[in-house]
Amino acid sequence: MEYILIIISAVFVNNILLSQFLGICPFLGVSKKVSTAVGMSAAVAFVMGMATCVTYLLQNYLLVPLEIEFLQTVSFILVIASLVQMVEIILKKISPSLYQALGIFLPLITTNCAVLGVALMVVQKQFSFGGAAHMLNLGQSVVFAVASAIGFGLAITLFAGIREQLELSKVPKVFKGVPIALIVAGIMAMAFMGFSGIV
Amino acid sequence: MVLSLGSICLVCSALLGIANNVTAEPIAQATLAKINDKISYVVPSYDNNPSDNVTMVEVDGTEYKVYLASMSDKVVGYAIEVAPTGFGGPISMIVGFDAENGNIYNTAVISHSETPGLGDKIASNEQGSFRDQFIEMNPASNKLSVRKDGGDIDAITAATISSRAFTVGVSTAYKVYLTLIGNGDADVVSGASKK
Amino acid sequence: MTKLKILTKGIIKDNPTFALVLGMCPTLGTTTSAINGMGMGVATLFVLILSNMVVSAVARFIPDKVRIPSYIVIISAFVTIVQLLIQAYIPSLYDTLGLFIPLIVVNCIVLGRAEAFANKHNVIDSALDGIGIGLGFTLSLTVIGLVREILGSGSAFGWKFMEPYGMLIFVLAPGAFLVLGYLMVLFKKLTTKKA
């Protein structure tokens, strides 16, 4: 039951992009076409899930017992960077077309604040999904991470759809490009605010 | 190649180790100061260090932290930490009980994720704000729930959930308090039992 | 490029927020008030200067293949140091900025400058570049924070001049996007006129 609450919370209520502001750079950069948006989200979901799993174990079985928590930021980002490198190599082998389509954005997943952000959140924040506030365990953390990535994918895909339409509409010259994208994002964020209080 | 990356990692780790040692003490003090600040707000004047007199009380399967404040070795107040689920996440709060008469001395919010302008009024220390009604309240003769639920607490307009959550926190703290004194608190400071 | 040029281009012409559209996450997440925005900007400024200088100094010793991971380790080390210092000496800022402090590591600005400028220039120039870009970032964050604070909380730099709250939406998520979008349009209008 709690897993369902985690998923609803991460995808809608506390959408990683529209209410936590993590992952904005690729949001503005990759969301021009729906197909690239979907591909990007899948890659991010995979990296996020695996990264959170590894960093969770790293934190609880290495950093805390050895009292070297101050190496958290450094070790976490190294884990993420290595995972992205791995995904790149694997993707090149299995699906060269997707690899080509994602292009520069694949290595950029490393600097995607959402990945590091979620990894840090599960080891730092206390959550209260319909119960007392507590830290998440490994299973819940991974579900949270993947659900957050789904929320990211949802927002990015919806956004890409709107942007494809925007290309064909009459937008005042100064607004073209990033400004109008931001305003649309603001309206989307307003819409997602309607989900608050569900969980 | 691996050597250069490896040596960079080593140098950085060493630097961080030093930085950590230098800042560990101030960080610990800052964290302590923060909680001590809240404790002094919710219980009567004391001369001990409540952070050194902590006892854990279990109610309904959850453990709660209780800070004992005392003056001249006599317990004057209990500061109880609770974390009810609010609208936007857990509300970390502390409720202080006057040891003399069992009334709520005062309450404080440590951290919360409630909506700014609405739910976050639970953290307001201004005159006439939500938490004012809890000052010197007798928990035994007042129903600790919002009026909507048949209780005696006035909720914040348009922030019922946050108000409800805070009130739940207060009533949980009261339960902890009762459990603590009901068990005859072998209190750490005076060694005397309150039975 | 003259030293003065390096220093000042980051403030307006190459302003990371409005011109280069980098570092969006902290821009939207920490600008709920002018002070918060300024605090975030200054923290990033420190990391920028330090990492630019170190990267510039060691760039020639690092093999090309491990270039990016090495820069990331160096940057993350400085971010951790800044994080520890803020936690120890300015705990209130640490609480407000929260998760965004360690996220300076993945702030595209920092890695971007290391990659685009610092590894090709000497230490002094890289430091100046860091200062310029950092100041530009701090300026834009403070401005955005100020606008959101005035519109959303009726205060400026913590000084309340309007009671009660203004338009709440501006200190919440959507407000961040909207204010940034409109300020960007304003910036474009002002800078293209000058050219």
Short mmCIF file of C-alpha atoms in Angstrom, two decimals, chain A residues 18-25 28 70 73-74 77-78 110-111 113 116-117 120-121 124 174-176 178-179 182-183 185-186 189-190 193, chain C residues 21 23-25 28-29 72-73 76-77 80 83 99-100 102-103 105-106 108 111 169 172-174 176-178 180-182 184-185 188-189:
data_model
loop_
_atom_site.label_atom_id
_atom_site.label_comp_id
_atom_site.label_asym_id
_atom_site.label_seq_id
_atom_site.Cartn_x
_atom_site.Cartn_y
_atom_site.Cartn_z
CA LEU A 18 7.23 20.98 -11.52
CA SER A 19 7.34 21.26 -7.77
CA GLN A 20 10.89 20.34 -6.74
CA PHE A 21 12.70 22.07 -9.62
CA LEU A 22 15.10 19.24 -10.28
CA GLY A 23 16.00 18.41 -13.86
CA ILE A 24 15.14 21.76 -15.42
CA CYS A 25 18.10 21.98 -17.80
CA LEU A 28 14.19 23.02 -21.40
CA PHE A 70 31.39 14.07 4.34
CA THR A 73 28.61 14.35 -2.40
CA VAL A 74 31.87 13.25 -4.01
CA ILE A 77 28.41 11.95 -8.09
CA LEU A 78 31.18 9.51 -9.01
CA THR A 110 25.31 13.02 -15.11
CA THR A 111 24.69 16.69 -14.48
CA CYS A 113 20.17 17.60 -10.81
CA LEU A 116 21.79 13.44 -7.70
CA GLY A 117 18.86 15.18 -6.03
CA LEU A 120 20.48 12.58 -1.77
CA MET A 121 16.82 12.89 -0.80
CA GLN A 124 18.62 12.63 4.02
CA VAL A 174 10.91 38.41 -27.52
CA PHE A 175 9.09 35.47 -26.00
CA LYS A 176 10.28 32.91 -28.52
CA VAL A 178 13.05 29.80 -23.54
CA PRO A 179 10.77 32.55 -22.11
CA LEU A 182 9.11 28.88 -18.94
CA ILE A 183 5.69 30.50 -18.88
CA ALA A 185 6.01 25.39 -17.51
CA GLY A 186 4.64 27.79 -14.91
CA ALA A 189 3.17 23.70 -12.46
CA MET A 190 -0.06 25.44 -11.48
CA MET A 193 -0.56 21.99 -7.79
CA VAL C 21 20.25 29.77 -19.68
CA GLY C 23 21.95 26.65 -13.76
CA MET C 24 18.16 26.71 -13.92
CA CYS C 25 17.48 24.32 -11.05
CA LEU C 28 13.95 28.29 -9.64
CA GLY C 29 14.36 26.45 -6.39
CA ILE C 72 33.63 16.71 -11.24
CA VAL C 73 35.65 15.35 -8.33
CA SER C 76 32.40 18.23 -5.63
CA ALA C 77 35.25 18.57 -3.14
CA THR C 80 31.42 19.79 0.15
CA GLN C 83 28.52 22.93 2.45
CA LEU C 99 19.35 20.08 -0.91
CA PHE C 100 20.44 22.76 -3.37
CA PRO C 102 25.22 19.84 -2.70
CA LEU C 103 23.45 20.25 -6.03
CA VAL C 105 28.04 20.07 -8.10
CA VAL C 106 25.71 19.43 -11.02
CA CYS C 108 25.87 23.25 -15.38
CA LEU C 111 31.27 22.35 -14.93
CA ILE C 169 1.58 32.00 -6.20
CA LEU C 172 5.32 28.72 -4.91
CA ALA C 173 6.49 26.60 -7.82
CA PRO C 174 4.56 28.18 -10.71
CA ALA C 176 9.28 30.73 -10.14
CA PHE C 177 8.75 29.72 -13.75
CA LEU C 178 6.61 32.76 -14.53
CA LEU C 180 11.96 33.84 -14.65
CA GLY C 181 10.19 33.77 -18.01
CA TYR C 182 9.07 37.38 -17.84
CA MET C 184 14.13 36.90 -19.33
CA VAL C 185 11.93 38.75 -21.80
CA LYS C 188 16.28 40.43 -23.85
CA LYS C 189 14.48 43.69 -24.54
#
